[in-house]
Short mmCIF file of C-alpha atoms in Angstrom, two decimals:
data_model
loop_
_atom_site.label_atom_id
_atom_site.label_comp_id
_atom_site.label_asym_id
_atom_site.label_seq_id
_atom_site.Cartn_x
_atom_site.Cartn_y
_atom_site.Cartn_z
CA UNK A 1 0.01 -0.01 0.01
CA UNK A 2 1.13 3.52 -0.76
CA UNK A 3 2.37 5.61 2.14
CA UNK A 4 0.66 8.71 0.72
CA UNK A 5 -2.76 8.04 -0.76
CA UNK A 6 -4.78 10.44 -2.84
CA UNK A 7 -8.45 10.16 -3.80
CA UNK A 8 -9.87 10.39 -6.34
CA UNK A 9 -7.14 9.52 -8.84
CA UNK A 10 -9.12 10.93 -11.70
CA UNK A 11 -12.05 13.34 -11.76
CA UNK A 12 -13.93 15.12 -14.51
CA UNK A 13 -16.21 17.94 -13.44
CA UNK A 14 -17.96 21.00 -14.77
CA UNK A 15 -17.26 24.68 -14.28
CA UNK A 16 -18.70 26.00 -11.01
CA UNK A 17 -18.79 22.68 -9.20
CA UNK A 18 -17.20 22.19 -5.82
CA UNK A 19 -14.47 19.60 -5.76
CA UNK A 20 -12.51 18.05 -2.90
CA UNK A 21 -9.29 16.12 -3.29
CA UNK A 22 -8.27 14.06 -0.29
CA UNK A 23 -4.89 12.97 0.94
CA UNK A 24 -3.99 10.59 3.73
CA UNK A 25 -0.61 9.35 4.87
CA UNK A 26 0.74 6.56 7.01
CA UNK A 27 4.29 7.88 7.24
CA UNK A 28 3.69 9.69 10.53
CA UNK A 29 4.98 12.96 9.06
CA UNK A 30 3.72 16.22 10.49
CA UNK A 31 4.09 18.30 7.36
CA UNK A 32 1.85 18.02 4.34
CA UNK A 33 1.67 19.88 1.07
CA UNK A 34 -0.46 20.28 -2.02
CA UNK A 35 1.24 20.92 -5.36
CA UNK A 36 -0.17 21.46 -8.81
CA UNK A 37 1.63 20.20 -11.91
CA UNK A 38 1.07 21.70 -15.35
CA UNK A 39 2.99 20.69 -18.49
CA UNK A 40 6.05 22.89 -18.92
CA UNK A 41 5.52 24.65 -15.59
CA UNK A 42 6.83 22.05 -13.16
CA UNK A 43 5.24 21.85 -9.72
CA UNK A 44 3.81 24.86 -7.96
CA UNK A 45 2.95 24.93 -4.26
CA UNK A 46 -0.69 25.62 -3.43
CA UNK A 47 -0.84 25.19 0.37
CA UNK A 48 1.19 23.58 3.09
CA UNK A 49 0.57 22.63 6.66
CA UNK A 50 3.11 22.13 9.45
CA UNK A 51 0.57 20.61 11.81
CA UNK A 52 -3.18 20.47 12.38
CA UNK A 53 -3.37 24.08 13.50
CA UNK A 54 -0.89 25.55 11.03
CA UNK A 55 -1.98 26.20 7.47
CA UNK A 56 0.02 28.34 5.06
CA UNK A 57 -0.54 29.66 1.56
CA UNK A 58 1.84 28.70 -1.18
CA UNK A 59 2.60 30.54 -4.40
CA UNK A 60 -0.73 29.83 -6.13
CA UNK A 61 -3.42 29.58 -3.42
CA UNK A 62 -6.10 31.70 -5.09
CA UNK A 63 -9.19 29.64 -5.89
CA UNK A 64 -8.22 26.89 -3.47
CA UNK A 65 -8.77 26.10 0.20
CA UNK A 66 -7.49 23.33 2.43
CA UNK A 67 -8.42 21.54 5.60
CA UNK A 68 -6.10 19.58 7.89
CA UNK A 69 -8.55 17.26 9.60
CA UNK A 70 -5.91 15.27 11.43
CA UNK A 71 -2.18 14.82 11.29
CA UNK A 72 -2.62 12.15 8.66
CA UNK A 73 -5.23 13.91 6.49
CA UNK A 74 -5.02 17.01 4.34
CA UNK A 75 -7.71 17.86 1.83
CA UNK A 76 -7.74 20.40 -1.00
CA UNK A 77 -10.98 22.07 -2.12
CA UNK A 78 -11.93 23.99 -5.19
CA UNK A 79 -15.04 25.92 -4.16
CA UNK A 80 -16.07 26.74 -7.72
CA UNK A 81 -13.94 24.94 -10.26
CA UNK A 82 -12.83 26.69 -13.44
CA UNK A 83 -11.21 25.21 -16.58
CA UNK A 84 -7.74 26.63 -15.86
CA UNK A 85 -7.67 24.51 -12.70
CA UNK A 86 -7.42 21.46 -14.95
CA UNK A 87 -4.13 19.92 -13.82
CA UNK A 88 -2.46 17.07 -12.01
CA UNK A 89 -2.46 17.57 -8.24
CA UNK A 90 0.02 16.00 -5.89
CA UNK A 91 -0.02 15.67 -2.15
CA UNK A 92 3.28 15.35 -0.38
CA UNK A 93 4.62 14.91 3.14
CA UNK A 94 7.85 15.66 4.94
CA UNK A 95 9.32 14.92 8.34
CA UNK A 96 9.94 17.91 10.63
CA UNK A 97 12.79 16.09 12.33
CA UNK A 98 14.70 15.77 9.08
CA UNK A 99 16.01 19.18 8.09
CA UNK A 100 16.74 18.13 4.52
CA UNK A 101 13.16 18.82 3.54
CA UNK A 102 12.78 15.75 1.35
CA UNK A 103 9.23 15.30 0.11
CA UNK A 104 7.32 12.07 -0.31
CA UNK A 105 4.64 12.20 -2.95
CA UNK A 106 1.29 10.60 -3.49
CA UNK A 107 0.35 9.19 -6.89
CA UNK A 108 -1.52 12.23 -8.02
CA UNK A 109 -5.09 13.27 -8.74
CA UNK A 110 -5.86 14.24 -12.31
CA UNK A 111 -8.62 16.85 -12.41
CA UNK A 112 -10.35 17.98 -15.57
CA UNK A 113 -12.74 20.93 -15.43
CA UNK A 114 -14.99 21.27 -18.45
CA UNK B 1 12.15 34.20 -3.57
CA UNK B 2 13.99 31.06 -4.47
CA UNK B 3 13.94 30.07 -8.15
CA UNK B 4 15.22 27.00 -9.96
CA UNK B 5 16.20 26.96 -13.62
CA UNK B 6 16.47 23.82 -15.70
CA UNK B 7 18.21 24.56 -18.96
CA UNK B 8 16.74 21.91 -21.21
CA UNK B 9 13.02 21.34 -21.44
CA UNK B 10 13.24 18.47 -23.91
CA UNK B 11 16.16 16.15 -24.46
CA UNK B 12 16.30 13.26 -26.91
CA UNK B 13 19.17 10.78 -26.70
CA UNK B 14 20.00 7.36 -28.01
CA UNK B 15 20.60 4.45 -25.72
CA UNK B 16 24.13 4.32 -24.26
CA UNK B 17 24.62 8.05 -24.74
CA UNK B 18 25.85 10.12 -21.80
CA UNK B 19 23.44 12.47 -20.09
CA UNK B 20 23.86 15.78 -18.34
CA UNK B 21 20.86 17.85 -17.25
CA UNK B 22 21.57 21.34 -15.99
CA UNK B 23 20.06 22.90 -12.89
CA UNK B 24 20.78 26.30 -11.34
CA UNK B 25 19.19 27.91 -8.32
CA UNK B 26 19.08 31.46 -7.09
CA UNK B 27 19.38 31.33 -3.29
CA UNK B 28 22.86 32.02 -1.96
CA UNK B 29 22.52 30.57 1.55
CA UNK B 30 22.31 27.05 2.87
CA UNK B 31 20.44 24.83 0.51
CA UNK B 32 19.37 21.24 0.20
CA UNK B 33 19.16 20.03 -3.39
CA UNK B 34 17.16 17.27 -4.99
CA UNK B 35 16.51 15.54 -8.27
CA UNK B 36 13.18 13.82 -8.67
CA UNK B 37 12.06 11.59 -11.53
CA UNK B 38 8.57 11.05 -12.82
CA UNK B 39 8.10 8.03 -15.04
CA UNK B 40 5.09 8.13 -17.41
CA UNK B 41 1.85 7.99 -15.48
CA UNK B 42 3.57 7.80 -12.12
CA UNK B 43 4.27 10.05 -9.15
CA UNK B 44 7.55 11.77 -8.37
CA UNK B 45 10.29 9.64 -6.90
CA UNK B 46 13.52 10.79 -5.36
CA UNK B 47 16.61 10.12 -7.52
CA UNK B 48 19.18 11.69 -5.24
CA UNK B 49 19.74 14.49 -2.77
CA UNK B 50 22.48 16.71 -1.42
CA UNK B 51 22.42 18.35 1.98
CA UNK B 52 26.05 18.32 3.15
CA UNK B 53 29.42 16.67 2.73
CA UNK B 54 30.77 15.31 -0.56
CA UNK B 55 29.43 17.54 -3.32
CA UNK B 56 29.29 14.54 -5.70
CA UNK B 57 26.27 12.51 -4.75
CA UNK B 58 25.19 9.20 -6.17
CA UNK B 59 21.60 8.15 -6.52
CA UNK B 60 19.57 5.26 -7.75
CA UNK B 61 19.82 3.69 -11.20
CA UNK B 62 23.32 4.95 -11.89
CA UNK B 63 22.56 8.65 -11.62
CA UNK B 64 24.83 11.13 -9.93
CA UNK B 65 24.88 14.89 -9.43
CA UNK B 66 27.51 17.42 -8.50
CA UNK B 67 26.86 20.42 -6.30
CA UNK B 68 29.01 23.39 -7.33
CA UNK B 69 28.31 26.12 -4.80
CA UNK B 70 30.22 28.82 -6.68
CA UNK B 71 28.06 28.26 -9.73
CA UNK B 72 24.79 27.70 -7.85
CA UNK B 73 24.47 24.49 -9.86
CA UNK B 74 23.42 20.91 -9.27
CA UNK B 75 23.69 19.11 -12.58
CA UNK B 76 22.46 15.56 -13.04
CA UNK B 77 24.57 13.02 -14.92
CA UNK B 78 24.48 9.45 -16.11
CA UNK B 79 27.30 7.90 -18.17
CA UNK B 80 25.10 5.59 -20.27
CA UNK B 81 21.37 6.01 -20.49
CA UNK B 82 18.83 3.26 -21.06
CA UNK B 83 15.42 3.27 -22.73
CA UNK B 84 13.85 2.91 -19.28
CA UNK B 85 15.25 6.31 -18.29
CA UNK B 86 12.61 8.00 -20.43
CA UNK B 87 10.86 10.24 -17.92
CA UNK B 88 10.40 13.79 -16.65
CA UNK B 89 13.23 15.02 -14.40
CA UNK B 90 12.79 17.77 -11.83
CA UNK B 91 15.44 19.66 -9.94
CA UNK B 92 14.28 21.08 -6.57
CA UNK B 93 15.71 23.23 -3.84
CA UNK B 94 14.90 23.67 -0.19
CA UNK B 95 16.37 26.94 0.98
CA UNK B 96 16.58 25.93 4.59
CA UNK B 97 16.35 29.01 6.74
CA UNK B 98 16.42 27.27 10.09
CA UNK B 99 12.71 27.46 10.58
CA UNK B 100 12.03 24.14 9.00
CA UNK B 101 10.98 22.98 5.61
CA UNK B 102 8.31 25.04 3.92
CA UNK B 103 8.22 23.03 0.76
CA UNK B 104 10.55 22.60 -2.15
CA UNK B 105 10.88 24.95 -5.09
CA UNK B 106 10.86 23.01 -8.33
CA UNK B 107 12.28 23.69 -11.74
CA UNK B 108 9.98 23.35 -14.75
CA UNK B 109 11.26 19.93 -15.58
CA UNK B 110 13.17 18.27 -18.37
CA UNK B 111 11.40 15.72 -20.54
CA UNK B 112 13.94 13.07 -21.47
CA UNK B 113 13.27 10.64 -24.30
CA UNK B 114 15.64 7.75 -24.89
CA UNK B 115 15.45 6.22 -28.32
CA UNK B 116 16.28 2.51 -28.69
#
Protein backbone atom coordinates (compact mmCIF):
# COMPACT_ATOMS: atom_id res chain seq x y z
CA UNK A 1 0.00 0.00 0.00
CA UNK A 2 1.13 3.52 -0.76
CA UNK A 3 2.36 5.62 2.15
CA UNK A 4 0.67 8.72 0.72
CA UNK A 5 -2.76 8.05 -0.75
CA UNK A 6 -4.79 10.44 -2.85
CA UNK A 7 -8.46 10.17 -3.80
CA UNK A 8 -9.87 10.40 -6.34
CA UNK A 9 -7.15 9.52 -8.84
CA UNK A 10 -9.11 10.94 -11.71
CA UNK A 11 -12.04 13.34 -11.76
CA UNK A 12 -13.92 15.12 -14.50
CA UNK A 13 -16.21 17.94 -13.42
CA UNK A 14 -17.96 21.00 -14.77
CA UNK A 15 -17.26 24.67 -14.28
CA UNK A 16 -18.71 26.00 -11.03
CA UNK A 17 -18.79 22.68 -9.21
CA UNK A 18 -17.20 22.18 -5.81
CA UNK A 19 -14.46 19.59 -5.76
CA UNK A 20 -12.52 18.06 -2.90
CA UNK A 21 -9.29 16.11 -3.29
CA UNK A 22 -8.26 14.07 -0.30
CA UNK A 23 -4.88 12.96 0.94
CA UNK A 24 -4.00 10.59 3.73
CA UNK A 25 -0.60 9.35 4.87
CA UNK A 26 0.74 6.56 7.00
CA UNK A 27 4.30 7.89 7.25
CA UNK A 28 3.69 9.69 10.53
CA UNK A 29 4.97 12.96 9.07
CA UNK A 30 3.73 16.22 10.49
CA UNK A 31 4.09 18.30 7.36
CA UNK A 32 1.83 18.02 4.35
CA UNK A 33 1.68 19.87 1.06
CA UNK A 34 -0.46 20.28 -2.02
CA UNK A 35 1.23 20.92 -5.36
CA UNK A 36 -0.17 21.46 -8.81
CA UNK A 37 1.62 20.20 -11.92
CA UNK A 38 1.07 21.70 -15.35
CA UNK A 39 3.00 20.68 -18.49
CA UNK A 40 6.05 22.89 -18.92
CA UNK A 41 5.53 24.63 -15.58
CA UNK A 42 6.83 22.06 -13.16
CA UNK A 43 5.24 21.85 -9.72
CA UNK A 44 3.79 24.85 -7.95
CA UNK A 45 2.97 24.93 -4.25
CA UNK A 46 -0.68 25.62 -3.43
CA UNK A 47 -0.85 25.20 0.36
CA UNK A 48 1.19 23.58 3.08
CA UNK A 49 0.59 22.63 6.67
CA UNK A 50 3.12 22.13 9.44
CA UNK A 51 0.57 20.60 11.80
CA UNK A 52 -3.17 20.47 12.37
CA UNK A 53 -3.37 24.09 13.50
CA UNK A 54 -0.88 25.54 11.03
CA UNK A 55 -1.98 26.22 7.46
CA UNK A 56 0.03 28.35 5.06
CA UNK A 57 -0.54 29.66 1.57
CA UNK A 58 1.84 28.70 -1.17
CA UNK A 59 2.60 30.54 -4.38
CA UNK A 60 -0.73 29.83 -6.13
CA UNK A 61 -3.41 29.58 -3.42
CA UNK A 62 -6.09 31.71 -5.10
CA UNK A 63 -9.19 29.64 -5.89
CA UNK A 64 -8.21 26.88 -3.48
CA UNK A 65 -8.76 26.11 0.20
CA UNK A 66 -7.49 23.34 2.44
CA UNK A 67 -8.41 21.53 5.61
CA UNK A 68 -6.10 19.57 7.90
CA UNK A 69 -8.56 17.26 9.60
CA UNK A 70 -5.91 15.26 11.43
CA UNK A 71 -2.17 14.82 11.30
CA UNK A 72 -2.63 12.15 8.66
CA UNK A 73 -5.24 13.91 6.49
CA UNK A 74 -5.00 17.01 4.34
CA UNK A 75 -7.71 17.86 1.83
CA UNK A 76 -7.74 20.40 -1.00
CA UNK A 77 -10.97 22.07 -2.12
CA UNK A 78 -11.93 23.98 -5.20
CA UNK A 79 -15.05 25.91 -4.16
CA UNK A 80 -16.06 26.75 -7.72
CA UNK A 81 -13.93 24.94 -10.26
CA UNK A 82 -12.84 26.68 -13.45
CA UNK A 83 -11.21 25.21 -16.58
CA UNK A 84 -7.74 26.62 -15.87
CA UNK A 85 -7.67 24.51 -12.71
CA UNK A 86 -7.41 21.46 -14.95
CA UNK A 87 -4.13 19.91 -13.82
CA UNK A 88 -2.46 17.06 -12.01
CA UNK A 89 -2.48 17.58 -8.25
CA UNK A 90 0.03 16.01 -5.89
CA UNK A 91 -0.05 15.68 -2.15
CA UNK A 92 3.29 15.35 -0.38
CA UNK A 93 4.62 14.91 3.14
CA UNK A 94 7.84 15.65 4.95
CA UNK A 95 9.31 14.91 8.33
CA UNK A 96 9.93 17.90 10.62
CA UNK A 97 12.78 16.09 12.34
CA UNK A 98 14.69 15.77 9.08
CA UNK A 99 16.01 19.18 8.10
CA UNK A 100 16.73 18.12 4.53
CA UNK A 101 13.15 18.83 3.54
CA UNK A 102 12.78 15.74 1.35
CA UNK A 103 9.22 15.31 0.13
CA UNK A 104 7.33 12.06 -0.32
CA UNK A 105 4.63 12.21 -2.95
CA UNK A 106 1.27 10.60 -3.50
CA UNK A 107 0.36 9.18 -6.88
CA UNK A 108 -1.51 12.25 -8.02
CA UNK A 109 -5.09 13.27 -8.74
CA UNK A 110 -5.86 14.25 -12.31
CA UNK A 111 -8.62 16.86 -12.41
CA UNK A 112 -10.36 17.98 -15.57
CA UNK A 113 -12.73 20.93 -15.44
CA UNK A 114 -14.99 21.27 -18.46
CA UNK B 1 12.15 34.21 -3.57
CA UNK B 2 13.98 31.07 -4.48
CA UNK B 3 13.94 30.06 -8.14
CA UNK B 4 15.21 27.01 -9.97
CA UNK B 5 16.20 26.95 -13.62
CA UNK B 6 16.49 23.81 -15.71
CA UNK B 7 18.22 24.57 -18.96
CA UNK B 8 16.74 21.91 -21.20
CA UNK B 9 13.01 21.34 -21.44
CA UNK B 10 13.23 18.47 -23.91
CA UNK B 11 16.17 16.15 -24.46
CA UNK B 12 16.31 13.26 -26.90
CA UNK B 13 19.17 10.77 -26.70
CA UNK B 14 20.01 7.36 -28.04
CA UNK B 15 20.60 4.44 -25.72
CA UNK B 16 24.13 4.32 -24.27
CA UNK B 17 24.63 8.05 -24.75
CA UNK B 18 25.85 10.12 -21.81
CA UNK B 19 23.44 12.46 -20.09
CA UNK B 20 23.84 15.77 -18.33
CA UNK B 21 20.86 17.87 -17.26
CA UNK B 22 21.56 21.34 -15.99
CA UNK B 23 20.06 22.92 -12.89
CA UNK B 24 20.78 26.31 -11.35
CA UNK B 25 19.19 27.90 -8.31
CA UNK B 26 19.09 31.46 -7.09
CA UNK B 27 19.39 31.33 -3.29
CA UNK B 28 22.87 32.02 -1.95
CA UNK B 29 22.52 30.59 1.55
CA UNK B 30 22.31 27.06 2.87
CA UNK B 31 20.44 24.82 0.50
CA UNK B 32 19.37 21.24 0.19
CA UNK B 33 19.16 20.02 -3.39
CA UNK B 34 17.16 17.25 -4.99
CA UNK B 35 16.52 15.54 -8.27
CA UNK B 36 13.18 13.82 -8.66
CA UNK B 37 12.08 11.59 -11.54
CA UNK B 38 8.56 11.05 -12.81
CA UNK B 39 8.08 8.03 -15.05
CA UNK B 40 5.10 8.15 -17.42
CA UNK B 41 1.85 7.99 -15.47
CA UNK B 42 3.58 7.80 -12.11
CA UNK B 43 4.27 10.05 -9.15
CA UNK B 44 7.54 11.78 -8.37
CA UNK B 45 10.28 9.64 -6.90
CA UNK B 46 13.53 10.79 -5.36
CA UNK B 47 16.61 10.12 -7.51
CA UNK B 48 19.19 11.69 -5.23
CA UNK B 49 19.73 14.51 -2.78
CA UNK B 50 22.48 16.70 -1.41
CA UNK B 51 22.44 18.35 1.98
CA UNK B 52 26.05 18.32 3.16
CA UNK B 53 29.43 16.66 2.73
CA UNK B 54 30.78 15.31 -0.55
CA UNK B 55 29.43 17.54 -3.34
CA UNK B 56 29.29 14.55 -5.70
CA UNK B 57 26.26 12.51 -4.75
CA UNK B 58 25.19 9.19 -6.16
CA UNK B 59 21.60 8.15 -6.51
CA UNK B 60 19.57 5.27 -7.75
CA UNK B 61 19.82 3.68 -11.20
CA UNK B 62 23.33 4.94 -11.89
CA UNK B 63 22.55 8.65 -11.63
CA UNK B 64 24.83 11.14 -9.94
CA UNK B 65 24.87 14.89 -9.42
CA UNK B 66 27.50 17.43 -8.51
CA UNK B 67 26.87 20.42 -6.30
CA UNK B 68 29.02 23.39 -7.32
CA UNK B 69 28.32 26.13 -4.80
CA UNK B 70 30.23 28.83 -6.67
CA UNK B 71 28.07 28.25 -9.74
CA UNK B 72 24.78 27.70 -7.86
CA UNK B 73 24.47 24.49 -9.84
CA UNK B 74 23.42 20.91 -9.26
CA UNK B 75 23.69 19.10 -12.59
CA UNK B 76 22.45 15.55 -13.04
CA UNK B 77 24.57 13.03 -14.93
CA UNK B 78 24.49 9.46 -16.11
CA UNK B 79 27.30 7.90 -18.17
CA UNK B 80 25.11 5.60 -20.26
CA UNK B 81 21.35 6.00 -20.49
CA UNK B 82 18.82 3.26 -21.06
CA UNK B 83 15.42 3.28 -22.74
CA UNK B 84 13.85 2.90 -19.28
CA UNK B 85 15.26 6.31 -18.29
CA UNK B 86 12.60 7.99 -20.42
CA UNK B 87 10.85 10.24 -17.92
CA UNK B 88 10.42 13.79 -16.65
CA UNK B 89 13.22 15.02 -14.39
CA UNK B 90 12.79 17.78 -11.83
CA UNK B 91 15.43 19.66 -9.93
CA UNK B 92 14.28 21.07 -6.57
CA UNK B 93 15.71 23.22 -3.84
CA UNK B 94 14.90 23.66 -0.19
CA UNK B 95 16.37 26.94 0.98
CA UNK B 96 16.59 25.93 4.59
CA UNK B 97 16.36 29.02 6.74
CA UNK B 98 16.42 27.28 10.09
CA UNK B 99 12.69 27.46 10.57
CA UNK B 100 12.03 24.15 9.01
CA UNK B 101 10.98 22.98 5.61
CA UNK B 102 8.31 25.04 3.91
CA UNK B 103 8.22 23.02 0.77
CA UNK B 104 10.54 22.61 -2.15
CA UNK B 105 10.88 24.95 -5.09
CA UNK B 106 10.87 23.01 -8.33
CA UNK B 107 12.29 23.68 -11.75
CA UNK B 108 9.99 23.36 -14.74
CA UNK B 109 11.26 19.93 -15.57
CA UNK B 110 13.18 18.25 -18.38
CA UNK B 111 11.39 15.73 -20.54
CA UNK B 112 13.93 13.06 -21.46
CA UNK B 113 13.26 10.64 -24.29
CA UNK B 114 15.64 7.75 -24.90
CA UNK B 115 15.45 6.22 -28.34
CA UNK B 116 16.29 2.51 -28.70
